[in-house]
Amino acid sequence: MNQNYAVPAVALVVVATVLVGALGLRVSRTTSDFYVASRTVGPRLNAAAISGEYLSAASFLGIAGLVLVQGPDMLWYPVGYTAGYLVLLVFVAAPLRRSGAYTLPDFAEARLESRSVRRFAAALVVGVGWLYLLPQLQGAGLTLKVLTGAPRWFGGVLVAVVVVATVAAGGMRSVTFVQAFQYWLKLTALLVPALFLLLAWHSDGTPRVAFDEPPAFREQRTVRVDDTLDMRLARPLTITATGTVDGTRRSAERILLPAGTHRVERGTRLVFATGDPVPTTDADAPHTPARPERPLYATYGLIVATFLGTMGLPHVVVRFYTSPHGVAARRTTVVVLGLIGAFYLLPPVYGALGRLYAPELTLTGQADAAVLVLPHLVIGGVGGNLLGALLAGGAFAAFLSTASGLTMAVAGVLTQDVLPARGVRHGGVRHFRLATVLAIAVPLAASGTAKLPVADAVGLAFAVSASSFCPLLVLGIWWRGLTPPGAVAGMVMGGGSALCAVTATMAGLPGGGPLRALLAWPALWSVPLGFLTMVLVSLATPGRIPPGTAAILARFHLPEALYGGPAPREAQP
């Protein structure tokens, strides 16, 4: 894609984000404005804002990349991401709003009257937030590298600077306007090019193939390997190589590679003929060898993580605190289901077209870039460049909106639970702005070394969220027998074990087999472990049930009019 088109598109998105955020700054005057927009955000605006922050790099780029590499099995990602809001609507939305809290740790302390539970919940919020921020910064780096050739670190730094400026300046007010605007921008950015791409595909005479067939090169293609990789062949294949393959230097030689794994060194050029199958590589997805080994287990693990993980995502939960009351929170969730359902119809289209027009991306480890390069490959010319520029702007809006919500959520927890422990006065706006910088600095530093595809990294964040906060919220709202020791034990066993599995997966351990599958898709065992531990430890400590449990559960479940509405704890200015 011509960078003369891409750079202005990204610049326009950045400028528009700053201007829309300035609107929120003009109406942010109190501490409550900064944290929860004074709880006055209506359902339609709130739903657009939730959809804007929820549709992240994994949604805009990652799903298409996974569909390109692995086919229709990856359609469970958009299904799970959408269905998570149905679970949130049924079990959590209204009671969570009626709790009157600012953050998940606030909810934990209000429900269980325990500072220990609050501190542990705060640590998990920060961990999940940082894990989710990481792919946003990685995706921004990949986007600018593909579009402009800029270093990978530059995109992440640009997102961090814009997010800090927006969040620190206007808090939740600014973030709400920015995210609502960016939802509609992202939907337009995917919808318009998709229509042109489908028309071009329909008219170019490309042979129709089954969606679940392995990808193949539809024409002769030269692929340059930018990083050393292990290329796996299911059957013998003859290619032309210029560079080092299996330790032997080749100079435009035609070679027959037997079935198996072959080492291809950085800088090698491979020429594939029309109809050649696309080899698989470790660059496709560092932890997905578990999927072909245990495909059914991987699918169920994905379903559990995405269905139950949404309710514990800190940047999603914090938006429900901005609703005026519980009914508005439920209405917001219904609108969100429609908005994100419409959006998720589009990424699989790009993934399917990518299997036809850009199969070489699976070799170069840049499958997440399929959305960005398809207009150039399919349409070309000025039209392809204009559509690519629109997609570039939409992709950058995805990074900015999700990173803004996550930074807002993590900064709120750091302000109220981490900085006070360091001697900083609790809850002030000035300290919130300091926490904003800290909230994004850690994932920004880590984004240069992490190698997971963006959708996989987000999936791991969902697994940790589902294993820790889902049991806390469901049992905390619907079971009066939950005790502080039970809550802590459940979060340690569920969330802690999922976090350990995530860490091992990101480190590439172990190499394969059933243990690899268990670690790569932990939600199927870590979520039941979290629930079971909370229930058993709570039953063993009945004397620790907080004395105000009946009153707080009544607040959760009764309409606000029956008790005068929630009494939110306002942070000290």
Coordinates of C-alpha atoms in Angstrom, one line a residue:
M1 CA 0.0 0.0 0.0
N2 CA 1.2 3.5 -0.8
Q3 CA 2.3 5.2 2.4
N4 CA 1.2 8.6 0.9
Y5 CA -2.3 7.4 1.6
A6 CA -1.8 5.5 4.8
V7 CA 0.1 8.2 6.8
P8 CA -2.6 10.9 6.3
A9 CA -5.3 8.4 7.3
V10 CA -3.6 7.5 10.5
A11 CA -2.8 11.1 11.2
L12 CA -6.5 12.1 10.7
V13 CA -7.6 9.4 13.2
V14 CA -5.1 10.7 15.8
V15 CA -6.2 14.3 15.3
A16 CA -9.9 13.4 15.4
T17 CA -9.3 11.4 18.6
V18 CA -7.6 14.3 20.3
L19 CA -10.3 16.7 19.2
V20 CA -13.2 14.4 20.4
G21 CA -11.3 13.8 23.7
A22 CA -11.0 17.6 24.1
L23 CA -14.8 17.7 24.1
G24 CA -14.8 15.5 27.2
L25 CA -12.2 17.6 28.8
R26 CA -14.5 20.6 28.6
V27 CA -17.2 18.9 30.6
S28 CA -14.9 17.0 33.1
R29 CA -14.9 19.0 36.3
T30 CA -15.2 16.6 39.3
T31 CA -13.4 13.4 40.4
S32 CA -16.6 11.5 39.6
D33 CA -16.4 12.8 36.1
F34 CA -12.9 11.3 35.8
Y35 CA -13.8 7.9 37.1
V36 CA -17.4 7.2 36.0
A37 CA -18.6 10.3 34.0
S38 CA -20.8 11.1 37.1
R39 CA -22.9 8.1 36.2
T40 CA -24.9 9.9 33.6
V41 CA -24.1 8.1 30.3
G42 CA -27.2 7.0 28.5
P43 CA -27.7 3.5 27.0
R44 CA -27.0 4.3 23.3
L45 CA -23.9 6.4 23.9
N46 CA -22.6 3.9 26.5
A47 CA -23.3 1.0 24.2
A48 CA -21.4 2.7 21.4
A49 CA -18.5 3.4 23.8
I50 CA -18.4 -0.2 25.1
S51 CA -18.5 -1.5 21.5
G52 CA -15.7 0.9 20.6
E53 CA -13.4 -0.2 23.3
Y54 CA -14.3 -3.9 23.1
L55 CA -13.6 -4.2 19.4
S56 CA -9.8 -4.3 19.7
A57 CA -6.8 -5.3 17.6
A58 CA -7.9 -8.9 18.0
S59 CA -11.3 -8.1 16.4
F60 CA -10.1 -5.8 13.7
L61 CA -7.0 -7.6 12.6
G62 CA -6.5 -10.8 14.6
I63 CA -9.7 -12.7 13.7
A64 CA -9.1 -12.3 10.0
G65 CA -5.5 -13.5 10.5
L66 CA -6.6 -16.6 12.4
V67 CA -9.2 -17.4 9.8
L68 CA -6.6 -17.1 7.1
V69 CA -4.2 -19.5 8.8
Q70 CA -6.6 -22.0 10.4
G71 CA -9.9 -21.7 8.6
P72 CA -13.5 -21.9 9.8
D73 CA -12.6 -23.2 13.3
M74 CA -11.6 -19.7 14.2
L75 CA -15.2 -18.4 13.7
W76 CA -15.7 -19.4 17.3
Y77 CA -13.8 -16.2 18.2
P78 CA -16.4 -13.7 17.0
V79 CA -19.2 -16.0 18.3
G80 CA -17.7 -16.2 21.7
Y81 CA -16.8 -12.5 21.9
T82 CA -20.5 -11.6 21.1
A83 CA -22.1 -14.3 23.3
G84 CA -20.1 -13.1 26.3
Y85 CA -22.4 -10.1 26.5
L86 CA -25.5 -12.3 26.7
V87 CA -24.0 -13.9 29.8
L88 CA -23.1 -10.5 31.1
L89 CA -26.7 -9.3 30.5
V90 CA -28.3 -12.2 32.3
F91 CA -26.1 -12.5 35.4
V92 CA -24.1 -9.3 36.0
A93 CA -25.0 -6.0 34.3
A94 CA -27.7 -4.5 36.5
P95 CA -26.5 -5.8 39.9
L96 CA -23.0 -4.6 39.2
R97 CA -24.3 -1.1 38.5
R98 CA -26.4 -1.1 41.6
S99 CA -23.3 -1.9 43.7
G100 CA -22.3 1.8 43.4
A101 CA -18.6 0.9 42.8
Y102 CA -16.0 2.5 40.7
T103 CA -13.9 -0.6 39.9
L104 CA -13.9 -4.3 40.3
P105 CA -11.8 -4.1 43.6
D106 CA -14.5 -1.6 44.8
F107 CA -17.1 -4.3 44.1
A108 CA -15.1 -7.0 45.9
E109 CA -14.7 -4.9 49.0
A110 CA -18.3 -3.7 49.1
R111 CA -19.6 -7.3 48.7
L112 CA -17.2 -9.0 51.1
E113 CA -16.1 -6.2 53.5
S114 CA -12.5 -7.3 53.2
R115 CA -9.4 -5.3 52.3
S116 CA -7.5 -8.5 51.5
V117 CA -10.0 -9.4 48.8
R118 CA -9.8 -5.9 47.4
R119 CA -6.0 -6.0 47.2
F120 CA -5.9 -9.3 45.4
A121 CA -8.7 -8.3 43.0
A122 CA -6.7 -5.1 42.3
A123 CA -3.6 -7.1 41.4
L124 CA -5.6 -9.3 39.0
V125 CA -7.2 -6.3 37.3
V126 CA -3.8 -4.8 36.7
G127 CA -2.5 -8.2 35.3
V128 CA -5.4 -8.7 33.0
G129 CA -5.3 -5.1 31.8
W130 CA -1.6 -5.3 31.0
L131 CA -2.1 -8.6 29.2
Y132 CA -4.8 -7.1 27.1
L133 CA -2.9 -3.9 26.4
L134 CA 0.0 -5.8 25.0
P135 CA -1.6 -6.9 21.7
Q136 CA -3.0 -3.5 21.1
L137 CA 0.5 -2.0 21.2
Q138 CA 1.8 -4.9 19.1
G139 CA -0.9 -4.4 16.5
A140 CA -0.2 -0.7 16.3
G141 CA 3.4 -1.5 15.6
L142 CA 2.6 -4.1 13.0
T143 CA 0.1 -1.7 11.2
L144 CA 2.6 1.1 10.9
K145 CA 5.4 -1.2 9.8
V146 CA 3.3 -2.8 7.1
L147 CA 1.9 0.6 5.9
T148 CA 4.9 2.9 6.2
G149 CA 8.0 0.7 7.0
A150 CA 8.3 2.4 10.4
P151 CA 10.0 0.5 13.2
R152 CA 7.7 -1.8 15.1
W153 CA 8.1 0.1 18.3
F154 CA 6.9 3.4 16.8
G155 CA 3.2 2.4 16.5
G156 CA 3.0 1.4 20.1
V157 CA 4.7 4.6 21.3
L158 CA 2.3 6.7 19.2
V159 CA -0.8 4.9 20.7
A160 CA 0.6 5.3 24.2
V161 CA 1.2 9.0 23.8
V162 CA -2.3 9.7 22.3
V163 CA -4.0 7.5 25.0
V164 CA -2.2 9.1 27.9
A165 CA -3.1 12.5 26.5
T166 CA -6.8 11.6 26.1
V167 CA -7.3 9.7 29.4
A168 CA -5.2 11.9 31.6
A169 CA -6.8 15.1 30.3
G170 CA -10.5 14.3 30.5
G171 CA -10.8 10.9 32.2
M172 CA -14.0 8.9 31.6
R173 CA -15.8 11.8 30.0
S174 CA -13.2 12.0 27.2
V175 CA -12.9 8.3 26.9
T176 CA -16.6 7.9 26.4
F177 CA -16.9 10.3 23.5
V178 CA -13.7 9.0 21.9
Q179 CA -14.8 5.3 22.0
A180 CA -18.3 6.0 20.7
F181 CA -16.8 7.9 17.8
Q182 CA -14.3 5.2 17.1
Y183 CA -16.9 2.4 17.0
W184 CA -18.6 3.9 14.0
L185 CA -15.3 4.7 12.4
K186 CA -14.2 1.1 12.7
L187 CA -17.5 -0.3 11.4
T188 CA -17.3 2.0 8.4
A189 CA -13.6 1.2 7.8
L190 CA -14.4 -2.6 7.6
L191 CA -17.7 -2.4 5.8
V192 CA -16.9 -0.2 2.9
P193 CA -13.8 -2.0 1.7
A194 CA -15.4 -5.4 2.3
L195 CA -18.2 -4.5 -0.2
F196 CA -15.7 -3.5 -2.9
L197 CA -13.5 -6.6 -2.2
L198 CA -16.4 -9.0 -2.5
L199 CA -17.5 -7.3 -5.8
A200 CA -13.9 -7.6 -7.1
W201 CA -13.7 -11.3 -6.1
H202 CA -17.0 -12.1 -7.7
S203 CA -16.0 -10.5 -11.0
D204 CA -12.4 -11.7 -11.4
G205 CA -13.1 -15.3 -12.2
T206 CA -11.2 -16.8 -9.3
P207 CA -12.1 -20.5 -8.9
R208 CA -14.5 -21.1 -6.0
V209 CA -13.0 -23.4 -3.3
A210 CA -14.3 -24.8 -0.1
F211 CA -13.6 -22.5 2.9
D212 CA -12.2 -25.3 5.0
E213 CA -9.7 -26.5 2.3
P214 CA -6.0 -25.8 3.1
P215 CA -4.8 -22.5 1.5
A216 CA -2.9 -22.7 -1.8
F217 CA -1.2 -20.2 -4.0
R218 CA -3.6 -19.1 -6.8
E219 CA -0.6 -17.8 -8.9
Q220 CA 3.2 -18.0 -8.9
R221 CA 4.3 -16.1 -5.8
T222 CA 7.7 -15.1 -4.4
V223 CA 7.9 -15.0 -0.6
R224 CA 10.8 -13.3 1.3
V225 CA 11.4 -14.7 4.7
D226 CA 12.2 -11.9 7.1
D227 CA 12.8 -14.0 10.2
T228 CA 14.3 -17.5 10.4
L229 CA 11.5 -20.1 10.6
D230 CA 10.7 -23.8 10.6
M231 CA 8.6 -24.6 7.6
R232 CA 6.5 -27.8 7.8
L233 CA 5.4 -29.7 4.7
A234 CA 2.6 -32.4 4.7
R235 CA 3.9 -33.8 1.4
P236 CA 7.0 -33.3 -0.8
L237 CA 7.1 -30.0 -2.6
T238 CA 9.4 -28.6 -5.3
I239 CA 10.3 -24.9 -5.0
T240 CA 12.9 -22.4 -6.2
A241 CA 15.0 -21.0 -3.3
T242 CA 17.5 -18.2 -3.1
G243 CA 19.2 -18.2 0.3
T244 CA 19.8 -20.8 3.0
V245 CA 17.5 -23.8 3.4
D246 CA 18.3 -26.6 5.8
G247 CA 21.8 -25.2 6.3
T248 CA 22.6 -25.2 2.5
R249 CA 23.1 -22.1 0.6
R250 CA 21.0 -21.9 -2.6
S251 CA 21.2 -19.6 -5.6
A252 CA 17.9 -19.6 -7.5
E253 CA 18.0 -23.4 -7.4
R254 CA 15.0 -25.6 -8.0
I255 CA 14.9 -28.1 -5.1
L256 CA 12.6 -30.9 -3.9
L257 CA 11.8 -30.7 -0.2
P258 CA 10.6 -34.0 1.3
A259 CA 7.7 -34.0 3.8
G260 CA 8.6 -32.8 7.2
T261 CA 10.2 -29.7 8.8
H262 CA 12.7 -27.5 7.1
R263 CA 14.7 -24.6 8.5
V264 CA 14.6 -21.5 6.3
E265 CA 17.1 -18.7 7.2
R266 CA 16.3 -15.0 7.3
G267 CA 16.5 -13.2 4.0
T268 CA 15.8 -16.3 1.9
R269 CA 13.5 -16.0 -1.1
L270 CA 11.1 -18.9 -2.0
V271 CA 9.2 -19.1 -5.3
F272 CA 6.0 -21.2 -5.2
A273 CA 4.2 -22.3 -8.3
T274 CA 0.4 -21.9 -9.0
G275 CA -1.5 -24.5 -7.0
D276 CA 1.3 -25.2 -4.5
P277 CA -0.1 -25.7 -0.9
V278 CA 0.9 -23.1 1.6
P279 CA 3.3 -24.6 4.2
T280 CA 2.6 -24.2 7.8
T281 CA 5.2 -22.6 10.1
D282 CA 5.8 -21.9 13.8
A283 CA 5.2 -18.2 12.9
D284 CA 1.5 -18.9 12.2
A285 CA 0.8 -19.0 16.0
P286 CA 3.3 -19.8 18.7
H287 CA 0.9 -21.9 20.8
T288 CA -1.5 -23.3 18.2
P289 CA 0.2 -26.7 17.8
A290 CA -2.2 -27.7 20.5
R291 CA -5.1 -27.0 18.2
P292 CA -4.4 -29.6 15.5
E293 CA -3.3 -32.1 18.2
R294 CA -6.5 -31.5 20.3
P295 CA -8.9 -29.6 18.1
L296 CA -12.1 -30.4 20.1
Y297 CA -10.5 -29.5 23.4
A298 CA -9.1 -26.3 22.0
T299 CA -12.6 -25.3 20.7
Y300 CA -14.3 -25.9 24.0
G301 CA -11.5 -24.0 25.8
L302 CA -12.0 -21.1 23.5
I303 CA -15.8 -21.1 24.0
V304 CA -15.5 -21.1 27.8
A305 CA -12.9 -18.4 27.9
T306 CA -14.8 -16.0 25.6
F307 CA -18.3 -16.7 26.9
L308 CA -17.3 -16.1 30.6
G309 CA -14.2 -13.9 30.3
T310 CA -16.1 -10.8 29.0
M311 CA -17.8 -10.1 32.4
G312 CA -14.4 -9.8 34.1
L313 CA -12.6 -7.6 31.6
P314 CA -11.8 -4.5 33.6
H315 CA -12.3 -2.0 30.7
V316 CA -15.8 -3.5 30.0
V317 CA -16.9 -3.7 33.6
V318 CA -15.9 -0.1 34.4
R319 CA -18.3 1.2 31.7
F320 CA -21.3 -0.2 33.5
Y321 CA -20.5 2.0 36.5
T322 CA -21.3 5.0 34.2
S323 CA -24.9 4.0 33.7
P324 CA -27.5 6.0 35.7
H325 CA -29.1 2.9 37.1
G326 CA -29.5 -0.9 36.7
V327 CA -32.2 -0.7 34.0
A328 CA -30.0 1.5 31.9
A329 CA -27.1 -1.0 32.3
R330 CA -29.3 -3.8 31.0
R331 CA -30.5 -1.7 28.1
T332 CA -26.9 -0.8 27.3
T333 CA -26.0 -4.5 27.1
V334 CA -28.8 -5.3 24.7
V335 CA -27.7 -2.5 22.4
V336 CA -24.1 -3.7 22.6
L337 CA -25.1 -7.2 21.4
G338 CA -26.5 -5.6 18.3
L339 CA -23.6 -3.3 17.6
I340 CA -20.8 -5.9 18.0
G341 CA -22.9 -8.6 16.3
A342 CA -23.0 -6.4 13.2
F343 CA -19.3 -5.7 13.4
Y344 CA -18.3 -9.4 13.7
L345 CA -19.9 -10.3 10.4
L346 CA -17.0 -8.6 8.6
P347 CA -13.6 -9.9 9.9
P348 CA -14.3 -13.5 8.6
V349 CA -14.8 -12.1 5.2
Y350 CA -11.3 -10.7 5.1
G351 CA -9.9 -13.9 6.5
A352 CA -11.6 -16.0 3.8
L353 CA -10.4 -13.6 1.0
G354 CA -6.9 -13.7 2.5
R355 CA -6.8 -17.5 2.0
L356 CA -7.3 -16.8 -1.7
Y357 CA -5.2 -13.6 -2.3
A358 CA -2.6 -13.5 0.4
P359 CA -1.7 -17.0 1.6
E360 CA 2.0 -16.1 1.8
L361 CA 1.2 -14.2 5.0
T362 CA 1.2 -17.4 6.8
L363 CA 4.8 -17.9 5.9
T364 CA 6.0 -14.5 6.8
G365 CA 4.3 -14.5 10.2
Q366 CA 2.2 -11.5 9.2
A367 CA -1.2 -13.1 9.0
D368 CA -2.6 -10.3 11.2
A369 CA -1.9 -7.9 8.3
A370 CA -4.3 -9.5 5.9
V371 CA -7.0 -6.9 6.4
L372 CA -4.5 -4.1 5.5
V373 CA -3.0 -5.6 2.3
L374 CA -6.1 -7.1 0.7
P375 CA -7.2 -3.9 -1.1
H376 CA -3.8 -3.5 -2.7
L377 CA -3.7 -7.2 -3.8
V378 CA -7.3 -7.5 -5.0
I379 CA -8.1 -4.1 -6.4
G380 CA -4.9 -2.2 -6.7
G381 CA -4.4 1.3 -8.1
V382 CA -5.8 4.5 -6.5
G383 CA -9.0 2.6 -5.4
G384 CA -7.0 0.0 -3.5
N385 CA -4.9 2.7 -1.9
L386 CA -7.9 4.7 -0.8
L387 CA -9.6 1.6 0.7
G388 CA -6.4 0.6 2.3
A389 CA -6.1 4.0 3.9
L390 CA -9.6 3.7 5.3
L391 CA -8.7 0.3 6.8
A392 CA -5.5 1.8 8.2
G393 CA -7.4 4.5 9.9
G394 CA -9.9 2.0 11.3
A395 CA -7.2 -0.3 12.6
F396 CA -5.5 2.5 14.4
A397 CA -8.9 3.5 15.9
A398 CA -9.2 0.0 17.2
F399 CA -5.8 0.3 19.0
L400 CA -6.6 3.7 20.4
S401 CA -10.1 2.9 21.7
T402 CA -9.3 -0.4 23.4
A403 CA -6.1 1.0 24.8
S404 CA -7.9 4.0 26.2
G405 CA -10.5 1.8 28.0
L406 CA -7.8 -0.5 29.4
T407 CA -5.6 2.4 30.5
M408 CA -8.6 4.0 32.2
A409 CA -9.5 0.9 34.1
V410 CA -5.9 0.0 35.2
A411 CA -5.2 3.6 36.1
G412 CA -8.3 3.8 38.3
V413 CA -7.1 0.7 40.2
L414 CA -3.5 1.9 40.5
T415 CA -4.8 5.2 41.9
Q416 CA -7.0 3.7 44.5
D417 CA -5.1 0.5 45.5
V418 CA -1.5 0.7 44.5
L419 CA -0.3 4.3 44.8
P420 CA -1.8 4.7 48.3
A421 CA 0.4 1.9 49.5
R422 CA 3.4 3.9 48.4
G423 CA 2.3 6.9 50.4
V424 CA 0.4 8.7 47.7
R425 CA -2.8 10.4 48.8
H426 CA -5.8 8.3 47.8
G427 CA -8.0 9.0 44.8
G428 CA -7.0 12.5 43.6
V429 CA -7.1 13.5 39.9
R430 CA -3.4 14.4 39.9
H431 CA -2.5 10.9 41.1
F432 CA -4.9 9.4 38.5
R433 CA -3.0 11.2 35.8
L434 CA 0.3 9.8 37.2
A435 CA -1.3 6.3 37.3
T436 CA -2.3 6.7 33.6
V437 CA 1.4 6.8 32.6
L438 CA 2.2 3.8 34.8
A439 CA -0.8 1.9 33.4
I440 CA 0.6 1.9 29.8
A441 CA 4.3 2.0 30.4
V442 CA 4.7 -1.7 31.4
P443 CA 2.9 -3.2 28.4
L444 CA 4.6 -0.7 26.1
A445 CA 8.0 -1.9 27.4
A446 CA 7.0 -5.6 26.9
S447 CA 5.5 -5.1 23.4
G448 CA 8.9 -5.2 21.8
T449 CA 9.6 -8.8 22.8
A450 CA 6.2 -10.6 22.8
K451 CA 5.5 -12.7 19.7
L452 CA 1.9 -13.9 20.1
P453 CA -0.6 -13.1 17.4
V454 CA -3.0 -10.4 18.6
A455 CA -6.1 -12.6 18.7
D456 CA -4.3 -15.4 20.6
A457 CA -2.9 -12.9 23.2
V458 CA -6.3 -11.5 23.8
G459 CA -7.7 -15.0 24.1
L460 CA -5.3 -15.7 26.9
A461 CA -6.4 -12.5 28.7
F462 CA -10.0 -13.8 28.4
A463 CA -8.9 -17.1 30.0
V464 CA -7.4 -15.4 33.0
S465 CA -10.5 -13.1 33.4
A466 CA -12.9 -16.0 33.1
S467 CA -11.0 -18.0 35.7
S468 CA -10.8 -15.3 38.4
F469 CA -13.5 -12.5 38.0
C470 CA -16.3 -14.6 36.6
P471 CA -16.5 -16.8 39.8
L472 CA -16.2 -13.7 42.0
L473 CA -18.9 -11.8 40.2
V474 CA -21.4 -14.7 39.7
L475 CA -21.1 -16.1 43.2
G476 CA -20.7 -12.6 44.8
I477 CA -24.0 -11.5 43.2
W478 CA -26.0 -14.7 43.4
W479 CA -24.8 -16.6 46.5
R480 CA -25.0 -15.3 50.0
G481 CA -22.6 -18.0 51.3
L482 CA -19.5 -16.5 49.7
T483 CA -16.8 -15.6 52.2
P484 CA -13.6 -13.5 51.9
P485 CA -11.3 -16.6 52.3
G486 CA -13.3 -18.4 49.7
A487 CA -13.1 -15.5 47.2
V488 CA -9.3 -15.1 47.6
A489 CA -8.7 -18.9 47.4
G490 CA -10.9 -19.1 44.3
M491 CA -9.1 -16.2 42.5
V492 CA -5.7 -17.7 43.5
M493 CA -6.5 -21.2 42.2
G494 CA -8.5 -20.2 39.1
G495 CA -6.9 -17.0 38.0
G496 CA -3.5 -17.9 39.3
S497 CA -3.4 -21.2 37.6
A498 CA -4.6 -19.7 34.3
L499 CA -2.0 -16.9 34.6
C500 CA 0.7 -19.6 35.1
A501 CA -0.5 -21.4 32.0
V502 CA -0.5 -18.2 30.0
T503 CA 3.0 -17.4 31.1
A504 CA 4.2 -20.9 30.1
T505 CA 2.4 -20.6 26.8
M506 CA 4.0 -17.3 26.0
A507 CA 7.4 -18.7 26.9
G508 CA 6.8 -21.6 24.4
L509 CA 6.6 -24.3 27.1
P510 CA 6.1 -27.3 26.8
G511 CA 6.9 -28.3 23.2
G512 CA 3.8 -30.4 22.5
G513 CA 1.4 -33.1 23.6
P514 CA -1.6 -33.1 25.9
L515 CA 0.1 -30.8 28.4
R516 CA 0.7 -28.2 25.7
A517 CA -3.0 -28.2 24.9
L518 CA -4.0 -27.9 28.6
L519 CA -1.7 -24.8 29.0
A520 CA -2.6 -23.2 25.7
W521 CA -6.4 -23.4 26.4
P522 CA -6.6 -23.3 30.3
A523 CA -10.2 -22.0 30.7
L524 CA -11.8 -25.5 30.4
W525 CA -10.2 -26.5 33.7
S526 CA -9.2 -23.3 35.4
V527 CA -12.8 -21.8 35.4
P528 CA -14.3 -24.9 37.2
L529 CA -11.3 -24.9 39.5
G530 CA -12.0 -21.3 40.5
F531 CA -15.7 -21.9 41.1
L532 CA -15.2 -25.1 43.0
T533 CA -12.5 -23.6 45.2
M534 CA -14.6 -20.6 46.1
V535 CA -17.6 -22.8 47.0
L536 CA -15.6 -25.3 49.1
V537 CA -13.5 -22.8 51.0
S538 CA -16.6 -20.7 51.7
L539 CA -18.5 -23.7 53.0
A540 CA -15.6 -24.4 55.2
T541 CA -15.6 -20.9 56.7
P542 CA -19.3 -20.1 57.3
G543 CA -18.3 -17.8 60.2
R544 CA -16.6 -15.4 57.8
I545 CA -19.8 -14.5 56.0
P546 CA -19.9 -10.6 56.2
P547 CA -22.7 -9.4 58.5
G548 CA -24.0 -6.9 55.9
T549 CA -24.5 -9.6 53.2
A550 CA -28.3 -9.5 53.2
A551 CA -28.3 -5.7 52.8
I552 CA -25.8 -5.6 50.0
L553 CA -27.5 -8.5 48.1
A554 CA -30.8 -6.6 48.4
R555 CA -29.1 -3.5 46.9
F556 CA -27.8 -5.7 44.0
H557 CA -31.2 -7.2 43.1
L558 CA -33.9 -4.7 44.0
P559 CA -34.8 -1.8 41.8
E560 CA -33.2 1.5 42.9
A561 CA -36.6 3.1 43.5
L562 CA -37.2 0.7 46.5
Y563 CA -34.2 1.9 48.5
G564 CA -33.5 5.4 47.1
G565 CA -30.8 4.4 44.6
P566 CA -27.3 3.3 45.0
A567 CA -25.0 5.2 47.3
P568 CA -21.7 5.3 45.4
R569 CA -18.5 5.8 47.3
E570 CA -17.1 9.1 45.9
A571 CA -13.3 9.2 45.7
Q572 CA -11.7 12.0 47.7
P573 CA -10.6 14.9 45.5

